[in-house]
One Martini backbone bead per residue (centre of mass of N, CA, C, O) as a GRO file, in nm:
protein
  520
    1MET     BB    1   1.142  -2.087  -3.000
    2ILE     BB    2   1.455  -1.926  -2.823
    3LYS     BB    3   1.704  -1.835  -2.915
    4ALA     BB    4   1.804  -1.565  -2.700
    5ARG     BB    5   1.813  -1.652  -2.364
    6GLY     BB    6   1.930  -1.481  -2.164
    7ASP     BB    7   2.097  -1.512  -1.859
    8ASP     BB    8   2.154  -1.214  -1.784
    9ARG     BB    9   1.845  -1.144  -1.721
   10VAL     BB   10   1.627  -0.899  -1.576
   11VAL     BB   11   1.265  -0.890  -1.566
   12VAL     BB   12   1.048  -0.648  -1.564
   13ILE     BB   13   0.684  -0.533  -1.496
   14GLY     BB   14   0.680  -0.281  -1.397
   15ALA     BB   15   0.635   0.022  -1.291
   16GLY     BB   16   0.623   0.028  -0.996
   17LEU     BB   17   0.784   0.046  -0.683
   18GLY     BB   18   0.835  -0.246  -0.716
   19GLY     BB   19   0.988  -0.231  -0.963
   20LEU     BB   20   1.185  -0.020  -0.885
   21ALA     BB   21   1.325  -0.166  -0.626
   22ALA     BB   22   1.411  -0.398  -0.731
   23ALA     BB   23   1.587  -0.327  -0.999
   24CYS     BB   24   1.756  -0.224  -0.833
   25THR     BB   25   1.894  -0.419  -0.634
   26LEU     BB   26   1.966  -0.578  -0.929
   27ALA     BB   27   2.186  -0.348  -1.009
   28ALA     BB   28   2.378  -0.352  -0.781
   29ARG     BB   29   2.436  -0.675  -0.769
   30GLY     BB   30   2.463  -0.707  -1.158
   31TYR     BB   31   2.252  -0.702  -1.343
   32ARG     BB   32   2.038  -0.720  -1.598
   33VAL     BB   33   1.798  -0.563  -1.684
   34THR     BB   34   1.454  -0.487  -1.792
   35LEU     BB   35   1.180  -0.239  -1.708
   36CYS     BB   36   0.869  -0.226  -1.797
   37ASP     BB   37   0.597  -0.075  -1.919
   38LYS     BB   38   0.271   0.079  -2.046
   39ASN     BB   39   0.320   0.336  -1.933
   40PRO     BB   40   0.477   0.737  -1.985
   41TRP     BB   41   0.535   0.635  -1.696
   42VAL     BB   42   0.642   0.605  -1.354
   43GLY     BB   43   0.531   0.452  -1.058
   44GLY     BB   44   0.225   0.442  -1.142
   45LYS     BB   45   0.020   0.529  -0.842
   46ALA     BB   46   0.269   0.752  -0.790
   47ALA     BB   47   0.208   0.996  -0.978
   48VAL     BB   48   0.094   1.294  -1.110
   49LEU     BB   49  -0.086   1.613  -1.115
   50SER     BB   50  -0.086   1.916  -1.323
   51GLU     BB   51  -0.318   2.197  -1.230
   52GLN     BB   52  -0.317   2.534  -1.234
   53GLY     BB   53  -0.073   2.528  -0.989
   54PHE     BB   54  -0.129   2.293  -0.857
   55ARG     BB   55  -0.012   1.927  -0.682
   56PHE     BB   56  -0.113   1.586  -0.725
   57ASP     BB   57  -0.128   1.323  -0.569
   58MET     BB   58  -0.250   1.065  -0.681
   59GLY     BB   59  -0.185   0.818  -0.448
   60PRO     BB   60   0.039   0.784  -0.257
   61THR     BB   61   0.018   0.999   0.138
   62ILE     BB   62   0.173   0.800   0.260
   63LEU     BB   63   0.533   0.715   0.437
   64THR     BB   64   0.614   0.467   0.649
   65ILE     BB   65   0.923   0.340   0.617
   66PRO     BB   66   1.212   0.416   0.525
   67ARG     BB   67   1.474   0.204   0.567
   68VAL     BB   68   1.375   0.051   0.291
   69LEU     BB   69   1.479   0.274   0.102
   70LYS     BB   70   1.776   0.250   0.246
   71ARG     BB   71   1.817  -0.060   0.162
   72ILE     BB   72   1.827   0.019  -0.157
   73TYR     BB   73   2.054   0.216  -0.129
   74ALA     BB   74   2.236   0.046  -0.028
   75GLU     BB   75   2.287  -0.124  -0.244
   76ALA     BB   76   2.466   0.123  -0.392
   77GLY     BB   77   2.586   0.305  -0.215
   78ARG     BB   78   2.381   0.496  -0.084
   79ASP     BB   79   2.170   0.748  -0.025
   80LEU     BB   80   1.877   0.933   0.094
   81GLU     BB   81   1.905   1.173   0.154
   82SER     BB   82   2.078   1.280  -0.133
   83ALA     BB   83   1.702   1.183  -0.295
   84LEU     BB   84   1.527   1.287  -0.022
   85ASP     BB   85   1.329   1.506   0.136
   86LEU     BB   86   1.251   1.462   0.420
   87VAL     BB   87   0.942   1.526   0.636
   88PRO     BB   88   0.845   1.475   1.005
   89LEU     BB   89   0.538   1.415   1.096
   90ASP     BB   90   0.383   1.574   1.422
   91PRO     BB   91   0.107   1.520   1.353
   92GLN     BB   92   0.003   1.246   1.177
   93TRP     BB   93  -0.329   1.296   1.269
   94ARG     BB   94  -0.648   1.375   1.202
   95SER     BB   95  -0.991   1.399   1.367
   96PHE     BB   96  -1.296   1.344   1.307
   97PHE     BB   97  -1.639   1.347   1.420
   98THR     BB   98  -1.982   1.324   1.443
   99ASP     BB   99  -1.947   1.517   1.788
  100GLY     BB  100  -1.709   1.776   1.734
  101SER     BB  101  -1.463   1.604   1.746
  102THR     BB  102  -1.117   1.576   1.807
  103LEU     BB  103  -0.793   1.411   1.718
  104ASP     BB  104  -0.465   1.335   1.774
  105LEU     BB  105  -0.222   1.196   1.656
  106VAL     BB  106   0.098   1.095   1.806
  107SER     BB  107   0.390   0.918   1.816
  108ASP     BB  108   0.388   0.942   2.187
  109VAL     BB  109   0.291   0.756   2.392
  110GLN     BB  110   0.236   0.914   2.616
  111ALA     BB  111   0.112   1.149   2.470
  112MET     BB  112  -0.124   1.009   2.382
  113ARG     BB  113  -0.213   0.877   2.656
  114ALA     BB  114  -0.328   1.154   2.698
  115ASN     BB  115  -0.503   1.261   2.515
  116LEU     BB  116  -0.696   1.047   2.620
  117ASP     BB  117  -0.789   1.125   2.809
  118THR     BB  118  -0.891   1.371   2.771
  119PHE     BB  119  -1.027   1.282   2.615
  120ALA     BB  120  -1.153   1.023   2.769
  121PRO     BB  121  -1.270   1.028   3.033
  122GLY     BB  122  -1.253   0.741   3.251
  123SER     BB  123  -1.177   0.486   3.028
  124GLY     BB  124  -0.871   0.414   3.007
  125SER     BB  125  -0.760   0.465   2.708
  126GLY     BB  126  -0.462   0.524   2.776
  127ASP     BB  127  -0.415   0.248   2.939
  128GLY     BB  128  -0.478   0.062   2.678
  129TYR     BB  129  -0.279   0.180   2.486
  130GLY     BB  130  -0.062   0.124   2.585
  131ARG     BB  131  -0.106  -0.216   2.637
  132PHE     BB  132  -0.112  -0.224   2.290
  133MET     BB  133   0.139  -0.126   2.199
  134ASP     BB  134   0.297  -0.364   2.325
  135LEU     BB  135   0.166  -0.543   2.109
  136SER     BB  136   0.228  -0.431   1.852
  137ARG     BB  137   0.521  -0.473   1.900
  138ARG     BB  138   0.547  -0.730   1.922
  139LEU     BB  139   0.398  -0.772   1.636
  140HIS     BB  140   0.652  -0.593   1.542
  141ARG     BB  141   0.880  -0.875   1.605
  142LEU     BB  142   0.711  -1.109   1.466
  143SER     BB  143   0.763  -0.987   1.164
  144ASP     BB  144   1.031  -0.973   1.122
  145GLU     BB  145   1.128  -1.272   1.252
  146PHE     BB  146   0.871  -1.420   0.994
  147PHE     BB  147   0.810  -1.174   0.742
  148PHE     BB  148   1.013  -1.020   0.692
  149TRP     BB  149   1.233  -1.030   0.386
  150ARG     BB  150   1.063  -1.291   0.259
  151SER     BB  151   0.912  -1.564   0.144
  152VAL     BB  152   0.549  -1.553   0.179
  153GLY     BB  153   0.285  -1.798   0.100
  154GLY     BB  154   0.252  -1.878   0.455
  155MET     BB  155   0.341  -2.087   0.738
  156ARG     BB  156   0.543  -2.223   0.626
  157ASP     BB  157   0.747  -1.987   0.537
  158MET     BB  158   0.808  -1.903   0.873
  159ILE     BB  159   0.877  -2.198   0.915
  160ASP     BB  160   1.126  -2.379   1.180
  161VAL     BB  161   1.173  -2.684   1.212
  162ARG     BB  162   1.343  -2.704   1.482
  163LYS     BB  163   1.117  -2.440   1.628
  164SER     BB  164   0.864  -2.525   1.636
  165LEU     BB  165   0.819  -2.741   1.912
  166SER     BB  166   0.892  -2.503   2.105
  167VAL     BB  167   0.792  -2.343   2.359
  168GLY     BB  168   0.862  -2.025   2.217
  169PHE     BB  169   0.717  -2.013   1.967
  170LEU     BB  170   0.443  -2.087   2.050
  171LYS     BB  171   0.390  -1.923   2.149
  172GLU     BB  172   0.460  -1.678   1.955
  173LEU     BB  173   0.221  -1.764   1.770
  174ILE     BB  174  -0.010  -1.708   1.995
  175GLY     BB  175   0.120  -1.377   1.992
  176MET     BB  176  -0.026  -1.265   1.736
  177ARG     BB  177  -0.358  -1.351   1.712
  178PRO     BB  178  -0.527  -1.637   1.616
  179GLY     BB  179  -0.896  -1.536   1.531
  180HIS     BB  180  -0.798  -1.204   1.559
  181SER     BB  181  -0.928  -0.907   1.506
  182VAL     BB  182  -0.892  -0.572   1.498
  183ALA     BB  183  -1.163  -0.451   1.588
  184GLY     BB  184  -1.135  -0.692   1.888
  185THR     BB  185  -0.839  -0.613   1.978
  186VAL     BB  186  -0.920  -0.240   2.038
  187ARG     BB  187  -1.155  -0.285   2.171
  188SER     BB  188  -1.043  -0.377   2.395
  189TYR     BB  189  -0.840  -0.154   2.513
  190VAL     BB  190  -1.006   0.049   2.359
  191PRO     BB  191  -1.360   0.183   2.475
  192ASP     BB  192  -1.345   0.420   2.258
  193GLU     BB  193  -1.497   0.459   1.990
  194ARG     BB  194  -1.367   0.700   1.857
  195ALA     BB  195  -1.069   0.548   1.902
  196ALA     BB  196  -1.093   0.273   1.768
  197GLN     BB  197  -1.164   0.433   1.493
  198MET     BB  198  -0.874   0.541   1.434
  199PHE     BB  199  -0.702   0.295   1.459
  200ASP     BB  200  -0.892   0.076   1.246
  201HIS     BB  201  -0.743   0.284   1.029
  202TYR     BB  202  -0.474   0.090   0.938
  203THR     BB  203  -0.639  -0.050   0.722
  204GLN     BB  204  -0.575   0.148   0.521
  205TYR     BB  205  -0.344   0.036   0.395
  206VAL     BB  206  -0.503  -0.262   0.316
  207GLY     BB  207  -0.782  -0.162   0.294
  208SER     BB  208  -1.049  -0.349   0.519
  209CYS     BB  209  -1.145  -0.501   0.718
  210PRO     BB  210  -1.123  -0.482   1.087
  211GLU     BB  211  -1.343  -0.717   1.123
  212GLN     BB  212  -1.158  -0.939   0.875
  213SER     BB  213  -0.880  -0.840   1.024
  214PRO     BB  214  -0.608  -0.969   1.153
  215ALA     BB  215  -0.439  -0.876   1.418
  216VAL     BB  216  -0.125  -0.869   1.299
  217LEU     BB  217  -0.149  -0.562   1.211
  218CYS     BB  218  -0.121  -0.367   1.480
  219SER     BB  219   0.170  -0.335   1.412
  220ILE     BB  220   0.114  -0.048   1.256
  221ALA     BB  221   0.164   0.120   1.496
  222HIS     BB  222   0.421   0.077   1.548
  223MET     BB  223   0.584   0.176   1.326
  224GLN     BB  224   0.473   0.415   1.310
  225SER     BB  225   0.560   0.518   1.624
  226ASN     BB  226   0.859   0.471   1.552
  227ASP     BB  227   0.898   0.536   1.195
  228GLY     BB  228   0.716   0.734   1.086
  229VAL     BB  229   0.576   1.053   0.940
  230TRP     BB  230   0.658   1.135   0.568
  231TYR     BB  231   0.760   1.420   0.368
  232PRO     BB  232   0.887   1.434   0.015
  233ARG     BB  233   0.919   1.622  -0.122
  234GLY     BB  234   0.785   1.681  -0.371
  235GLY     BB  235   0.644   1.439  -0.339
  236THR     BB  236   0.558   1.079  -0.371
  237GLY     BB  237   0.644   1.162  -0.675
  238ALA     BB  238   0.954   1.142  -0.603
  239VAL     BB  239   1.028   0.839  -0.506
  240PRO     BB  240   0.995   0.710  -0.801
  241ARG     BB  241   1.216   0.914  -0.917
  242ALA     BB  242   1.416   0.903  -0.783
  243LEU     BB  243   1.463   0.572  -0.865
  244ALA     BB  244   1.479   0.565  -1.122
  245SER     BB  245   1.755   0.735  -1.108
  246LEU     BB  246   1.915   0.517  -1.004
  247ALA     BB  247   1.839   0.300  -1.251
  248VAL     BB  248   2.008   0.436  -1.398
  249ASP     BB  249   2.295   0.489  -1.298
  250LEU     BB  250   2.321   0.128  -1.308
  251GLY     BB  251   2.123   0.052  -1.613
  252VAL     BB  252   1.864   0.047  -1.618
  253ASP     BB  253   1.626  -0.044  -1.865
  254ILE     BB  254   1.418   0.183  -1.957
  255ARG     BB  255   1.038   0.096  -2.084
  256THR     BB  256   0.792   0.266  -2.193
  257LYS     BB  257   0.565   0.208  -2.342
  258THR     BB  258   0.552  -0.167  -2.314
  259PRO     BB  259   0.407  -0.357  -2.291
  260ILE     BB  260   0.292  -0.713  -2.174
  261ARG     BB  261   0.176  -0.992  -2.295
  262ARG     BB  262   0.390  -1.213  -2.243
  263ILE     BB  263   0.493  -1.494  -2.091
  264LEU     BB  264   0.817  -1.726  -2.109
  265VAL     BB  265   0.748  -2.073  -2.099
  266GLU     BB  266   1.029  -2.384  -2.085
  267GLY     BB  267   1.013  -2.598  -1.890
  268GLY     BB  268   0.894  -2.471  -1.634
  269ARG     BB  269   1.121  -2.183  -1.764
  270VAL     BB  270   1.165  -1.917  -1.800
  271ARG     BB  271   1.225  -1.697  -2.110
  272GLY     BB  272   1.047  -1.437  -2.086
  273VAL     BB  273   0.916  -1.209  -2.322
  274GLU     BB  274   0.637  -1.039  -2.495
  275THR     BB  275   0.523  -0.796  -2.694
  276ALA     BB  276   0.293  -0.603  -2.816
  277ALA     BB  277   0.518  -0.576  -3.095
  278ASP     BB  278   0.692  -0.844  -3.103
  279GLU     BB  279   0.875  -0.836  -2.873
  280THR     BB  280   1.183  -1.085  -2.759
  281ILE     BB  281   1.321  -1.077  -2.432
  282ALA     BB  282   1.516  -1.240  -2.313
  283ALA     BB  283   1.547  -1.455  -2.003
  284ALA     BB  284   1.555  -1.582  -1.693
  285ALA     BB  285   1.429  -1.348  -1.518
  286VAL     BB  286   1.098  -1.254  -1.373
  287VAL     BB  287   0.938  -0.954  -1.303
  288SER     BB  288   0.617  -0.907  -1.113
  289ASN     BB  289   0.449  -0.585  -1.143
  290SER     BB  290   0.192  -0.683  -1.139
  291ASP     BB  291  -0.093  -0.827  -1.087
  292SER     BB  292  -0.109  -1.178  -0.971
  293VAL     BB  293  -0.370  -1.270  -1.117
  294ARG     BB  294  -0.317  -1.068  -1.385
  295THR     BB  295  -0.056  -1.267  -1.474
  296HIS     BB  296  -0.213  -1.542  -1.472
  297ARG     BB  297  -0.466  -1.445  -1.689
  298GLU     BB  298  -0.278  -1.362  -1.898
  299LEU     BB  299   0.063  -1.399  -1.930
  300VAL     BB  300  -0.019  -1.772  -1.810
  301ASP     BB  301  -0.038  -2.042  -1.896
  302GLY     BB  302  -0.148  -2.331  -1.796
  303GLN     BB  303  -0.072  -2.503  -1.530
  304PRO     BB  304   0.017  -2.266  -1.376
  305ARG     BB  305  -0.214  -2.146  -1.367
  306LYS     BB  306  -0.449  -2.322  -1.234
  307LYS     BB  307  -0.266  -2.333  -0.960
  308PHE     BB  308  -0.287  -2.015  -0.842
  309LEU     BB  309  -0.605  -2.022  -0.879
  310GLY     BB  310  -0.635  -2.303  -0.738
  311ARG     BB  311  -0.501  -2.229  -0.440
  312ARG     BB  312  -0.738  -1.959  -0.382
  313LYS     BB  313  -0.896  -1.698  -0.270
  314TYR     BB  314  -0.928  -1.395  -0.373
  315GLU     BB  315  -0.981  -1.063  -0.309
  316PRO     BB  316  -1.026  -0.773  -0.334
  317ALA     BB  317  -1.007  -0.505  -0.184
  318CYS     BB  318  -1.042  -0.212  -0.238
  319SER     BB  319  -1.183   0.085  -0.346
  320GLY     BB  320  -1.191   0.416  -0.509
  321VAL     BB  321  -1.270   0.777  -0.458
  322VAL     BB  322  -1.080   1.058  -0.612
  323LEU     BB  323  -1.056   1.429  -0.509
  324TYR     BB  324  -0.868   1.663  -0.672
  325LEU     BB  325  -0.891   2.006  -0.511
  326GLY     BB  326  -0.862   2.327  -0.592
  327LEU     BB  327  -0.794   2.578  -0.407
  328ASP     BB  328  -0.822   2.964  -0.263
  329LYS     BB  329  -0.829   2.746   0.061
  330ARG     BB  330  -0.773   2.768   0.359
  331TYR     BB  331  -0.821   2.560   0.589
  332GLU     BB  332  -0.685   2.492   1.005
  333GLN     BB  333  -0.792   2.257   1.090
  334LEU     BB  334  -0.591   2.123   0.857
  335ILE     BB  335  -0.352   1.916   0.797
  336HIS     BB  336  -0.172   1.669   0.629
  337HIS     BB  337  -0.367   1.437   0.816
  338ASN     BB  338  -0.723   1.354   0.776
  339PHE     BB  339  -0.978   1.169   0.847
  340VAL     BB  340  -1.343   1.156   0.828
  341PHE     BB  341  -1.575   0.991   0.966
  342SER     BB  342  -1.836   0.806   1.066
  343GLU     BB  343  -2.068   0.721   1.241
  344ASP     BB  344  -2.088   0.404   1.166
  345PRO     BB  345  -1.841   0.160   1.105
  346HIS     BB  346  -2.060  -0.091   1.083
  347ALA     BB  347  -2.192  -0.006   0.837
  348GLU     BB  348  -1.995   0.099   0.624
  349PHE     BB  349  -1.886  -0.207   0.605
  350GLU     BB  350  -2.084  -0.367   0.531
  351SER     BB  351  -2.147  -0.235   0.265
  352ILE     BB  352  -1.840  -0.235   0.127
  353TYR     BB  353  -1.800  -0.539   0.219
  354ARG     BB  354  -2.132  -0.720   0.231
  355ARG     BB  355  -2.264  -0.598  -0.048
  356GLY     BB  356  -2.100  -0.346  -0.257
  357GLU     BB  357  -2.181  -0.081  -0.126
  358PRO     BB  358  -2.171   0.257  -0.058
  359ALA     BB  359  -2.137   0.468   0.175
  360ALA     BB  360  -2.355   0.695   0.292
  361ASP     BB  361  -2.130   0.761   0.579
  362PRO     BB  362  -1.869   0.821   0.462
  363THR     BB  363  -1.494   0.794   0.483
  364CYS     BB  364  -1.223   1.062   0.483
  365TYR     BB  365  -0.957   1.138   0.332
  366VAL     BB  366  -0.711   1.368   0.412
  367CYS     BB  367  -0.500   1.566   0.203
  368ALA     BB  368  -0.298   1.871   0.336
  369PRO     BB  369   0.041   1.990   0.209
  370ALA     BB  370   0.010   2.338   0.232
  371VAL     BB  371   0.126   2.337   0.454
  372THR     BB  372   0.415   2.199   0.406
  373GLU     BB  373   0.415   2.280   0.083
  374PRO     BB  374   0.278   2.566  -0.082
  375GLU     BB  375   0.379   2.463  -0.412
  376VAL     BB  376   0.093   2.290  -0.439
  377ALA     BB  377  -0.043   2.595  -0.477
  378ILE     BB  378  -0.204   2.936  -0.521
  379PRO     BB  379  -0.157   3.092  -0.332
  380GLY     BB  380  -0.360   3.049  -0.042
  381GLY     BB  381  -0.414   2.761  -0.113
  382GLU     BB  382  -0.501   2.412  -0.224
  383ALA     BB  383  -0.410   2.035  -0.244
  384LEU     BB  384  -0.687   1.852  -0.242
  385TYR     BB  385  -0.754   1.548  -0.096
  386VAL     BB  386  -0.955   1.274  -0.156
  387LEU     BB  387  -1.088   0.972  -0.031
  388VAL     BB  388  -1.259   0.696  -0.081
  389HIS     BB  389  -1.400   0.416   0.028
  390THR     BB  390  -1.471   0.096  -0.180
  391PRO     BB  391  -1.565  -0.097  -0.361
  392TYR     BB  392  -1.538  -0.299  -0.603
  393LEU     BB  393  -1.582  -0.413  -0.925
  394ARG     BB  394  -1.944  -0.449  -1.063
  395PRO     BB  395  -2.121  -0.518  -1.242
  396HIS     BB  396  -2.361  -0.252  -1.203
  397HIS     BB  397  -2.108  -0.082  -1.201
  398ASP     BB  398  -2.168   0.299  -1.315
  399TRP     BB  399  -1.945   0.525  -1.279
  400LYS     BB  400  -2.089   0.765  -1.462
  401LYS     BB  401  -2.340   0.763  -1.290
  402MET     BB  402  -2.219   0.781  -0.996
  403LEU     BB  403  -2.021   1.011  -0.894
  404PRO     BB  404  -2.205   1.263  -0.881
  405GLU     BB  405  -2.365   1.210  -0.643
  406TYR     BB  406  -2.127   1.168  -0.451
  407ARG     BB  407  -1.932   1.347  -0.513
  408ASN     BB  408  -2.178   1.497  -0.274
  409THR     BB  409  -2.164   1.303  -0.028
  410ILE     BB  410  -1.878   1.447   0.017
  411ILE     BB  411  -1.877   1.673   0.027
  412ARG     BB  412  -2.138   1.754   0.273
  413LYS     BB  413  -1.897   1.535   0.426
  414LEU     BB  414  -1.654   1.781   0.534
  415GLU     BB  415  -1.875   2.016   0.603
  416ARG     BB  416  -1.996   1.894   0.835
  417THR     BB  417  -1.756   1.738   1.000
  418ALA     BB  418  -1.477   1.929   0.925
  419GLY     BB  419  -1.586   2.246   0.842
  420LEU     BB  420  -1.569   2.313   0.527
  421LYS     BB  421  -1.698   2.532   0.433
  422ASP     BB  422  -1.795   2.649   0.153
  423LEU     BB  423  -1.626   2.450  -0.041
  424GLU     BB  424  -1.790   2.472  -0.347
  425LYS     BB  425  -1.689   2.790  -0.368
  426HIS     BB  426  -1.324   2.686  -0.356
  427ILE     BB  427  -1.349   2.518  -0.633
  428VAL     BB  428  -1.092   2.597  -0.913
  429VAL     BB  429  -1.025   2.276  -0.941
  430GLU     BB  430  -1.128   1.940  -1.066
  431LYS     BB  431  -1.112   1.574  -1.010
  432ALA     BB  432  -1.116   1.222  -1.068
  433LEU     BB  433  -1.174   0.885  -0.929
  434THR     BB  434  -1.249   0.550  -1.008
  435PRO     BB  435  -1.260   0.269  -0.997
  436GLN     BB  436  -1.310   0.229  -1.358
  437ASP     BB  437  -1.004   0.375  -1.340
  438ILE     BB  438  -0.834   0.264  -1.206
  439ASN     BB  439  -0.882  -0.028  -1.372
  440ASP     BB  440  -0.800   0.156  -1.598
  441ARG     BB  441  -0.500   0.194  -1.579
  442TYR     BB  442  -0.353   0.035  -1.366
  443HIS     BB  443  -0.422  -0.333  -1.405
  444VAL     BB  444  -0.634  -0.414  -1.188
  445LEU     BB  445  -0.855  -0.584  -0.948
  446ASP     BB  446  -1.109  -0.484  -0.974
  447GLY     BB  447  -0.995  -0.161  -0.867
  448ALA     BB  448  -0.785  -0.216  -0.686
  449ILE     BB  449  -0.549  -0.021  -0.445
  450TYR     BB  450  -0.431  -0.298  -0.250
  451GLY     BB  451  -0.495  -0.546  -0.372
  452LEU     BB  452  -0.541  -0.753  -0.193
  453ALA     BB  453  -0.756  -0.915   0.084
  454SER     BB  454  -0.690  -0.913   0.452
  455HIS     BB  455  -0.911  -1.168   0.495
  456GLY     BB  456  -0.878  -1.368   0.783
  457LYS     BB  457  -0.775  -1.406   1.064
  458TYR     BB  458  -0.540  -1.605   1.026
  459LEU     BB  459  -0.525  -1.606   0.698
  460GLY     BB  460  -0.499  -1.286   0.533
  461ALA     BB  461  -0.180  -1.173   0.513
  462PHE     BB  462  -0.164  -1.341   0.278
  463LYS     BB  463   0.016  -1.373   0.034
  464PRO     BB  464   0.197  -1.418  -0.256
  465ALA     BB  465   0.453  -1.528  -0.349
  466ASN     BB  466   0.765  -1.411  -0.469
  467ARG     BB  467   0.825  -1.690  -0.523
  468SER     BB  468   0.749  -1.924  -0.773
  469PRO     BB  469   0.620  -2.231  -0.763
  470ASP     BB  470   0.539  -2.276  -1.104
  471ILE     BB  471   0.775  -2.120  -1.211
  472GLU     BB  472   1.097  -2.088  -1.294
  473GLY     BB  473   1.134  -1.741  -1.263
  474LEU     BB  474   0.917  -1.649  -1.107
  475TYR     BB  475   0.857  -1.310  -0.972
  476LEU     BB  476   0.656  -1.096  -0.724
  477ALA     BB  477   0.560  -0.745  -0.694
  478GLY     BB  478   0.324  -0.613  -0.490
  479GLY     BB  479   0.024  -0.552  -0.323
  480SER     BB  480  -0.016  -0.840  -0.418
  481ALA     BB  481   0.214  -0.899  -0.247
  482HIS     BB  482   0.447  -0.994  -0.012
  483PRO     BB  483   0.370  -0.778   0.216
  484GLY     BB  484   0.200  -0.603   0.046
  485PRO     BB  485   0.052  -0.283   0.096
  486GLY     BB  486   0.179  -0.003   0.075
  487MET     BB  487   0.522   0.200   0.020
  488PRO     BB  488   0.679  -0.027   0.186
  489MET     BB  489   0.621  -0.263   0.120
  490VAL     BB  490   0.605  -0.299  -0.208
  491MET     BB  491   0.924  -0.221  -0.185
  492MET     BB  492   0.935  -0.461  -0.082
  493SER     BB  493   0.871  -0.687  -0.250
  494GLY     BB  494   1.145  -0.594  -0.470
  495TRP     BB  495   1.320  -0.739  -0.266
  496ILE     BB  496   1.253  -0.983  -0.244
  497ALA     BB  497   1.281  -1.037  -0.547
  498ALA     BB  498   1.545  -1.032  -0.590
  499ASP     BB  499   1.669  -1.184  -0.356
  500CYS     BB  500   1.586  -1.433  -0.496
  501VAL     BB  501   1.737  -1.434  -0.733
  502ASP     BB  502   1.961  -1.418  -0.638
  503GLN     BB  503   1.970  -1.699  -0.472
  504ASP     BB  504   1.864  -1.930  -0.713
  505LYS     BB  505   2.086  -1.896  -0.925
  506LEU     BB  506   2.033  -1.789  -1.261
  507VAL     BB  507   2.141  -1.554  -1.300
  508ALA     BB  508   2.388  -1.404  -1.437
  509ARG     BB  509   2.627  -1.179  -1.393
  510ALA     BB  510   2.741  -0.861  -1.522
  511SER     BB  511   2.841  -0.671  -1.239
  512PRO     BB  512   2.915  -0.649  -1.006
  513ALA     BB  513   2.875  -0.517  -0.740
  514ALA     BB  514   2.815  -0.224  -0.604
  515ALA     BB  515   2.757  -0.304  -0.253
  516ALA     BB  516   2.733  -0.504  -0.027
  517PRO     BB  517   2.588  -0.678   0.125
  518VAL     BB  518   2.271  -0.651   0.335
  519ALA     BB  519   2.163  -0.662   0.618
  520VAL     BB  520   1.894  -0.812   0.790
   0.00000   0.00000   0.00000
């Protein structure tokens, strides 16, 4: 029996971006919040590596949809601009293809149409792109109306019974293109295979195969075009630092080096948590920013665990190898964000997602931030971040043995396809993360960077709901909960979890809300 009931406390497990967003939103609304993380830092995967005059963002490097962050700050009556200096990036990406061609993705749709007409003359790709972006804009609107800013775990959570029988609603539902994939949808509009390969990689944000992911994820194209791609000066690590500062200002009790052993439940309702140091923290609600599957496998007992794990098959998203390369020179052909594409995307996806083996000819995402912020590197140098998607961990994967050869595959790919001549000779600092490192460091499911895969042409976009249907007072945030992975979506998940706590009235407010509720 738990002696202290903690009726006015919420415990947040995990100080990643989702946990920080939840803690800030809850504290701004007047709740007493304790935020616990097993690591000595806050930010989860959005960590920072500093080495010999180089600074690397270790995890996410692309910030989109800053209005999610703005909304969290507005909860506290604060302006985001006072906390972060966001630099717009346009072109948003540069793509390198194996035939030696390059293509820049720009935010302006008409300019991008013109780019495609020049890049692939006579193919109709420019006109097709315009129509694709019309579709993407519609999918974005539908996502905002039915999917975002609320706890959704399946189709039923999206449907208002009063609207569900109307012709208009059914047309909207059909407009989400159920049964179609991202890859198939892209190619039905953009026939040039190189350009289609570039647009496939909006699913890079969710770590899933575009051939298996639902077409509704094509909405990401309009989100990115409309809201832009941004670089927080100081790196993406500046985002969790800013949120942690806001949390402290709002009175959040942040406890690092505090792993949680289990979530305490009595009579089907949360009563607190137990730390690895045998401390009991009483609480009326818990928001878990830990992986949703591992939360239920490791922190929850009995029937609720069985219900969650039996609800569906939870497939991890892909993992990856990350190389952090401190260079003594810059390669002028690189912009801030770059993709160096494989020759055959089907063979690449077949290897990663179906056979469970690293691709022989991988696509490399390359971040070269010194072009925007020279201070990340030594004078004239570059702090290169290279990410290659790999399968999530399989029992036979031994990355201590696999990394040296695969590292060389990546280096050769960059030299060959992106023209990074003599790259090996210019590396003065080198570090790496493997899928095993990601698994161990971040406590994720089988080394998955992006939580759960978005596979399934009908239901692939759905993740576990933010409000647990099995335990009263348990809420989920992070990339393995709704609405999924990527910096803005993870922070949105934290906001949704906090909003659910507020709606459910299980926790007594400790103080008045810092600002008026933010309208959806």
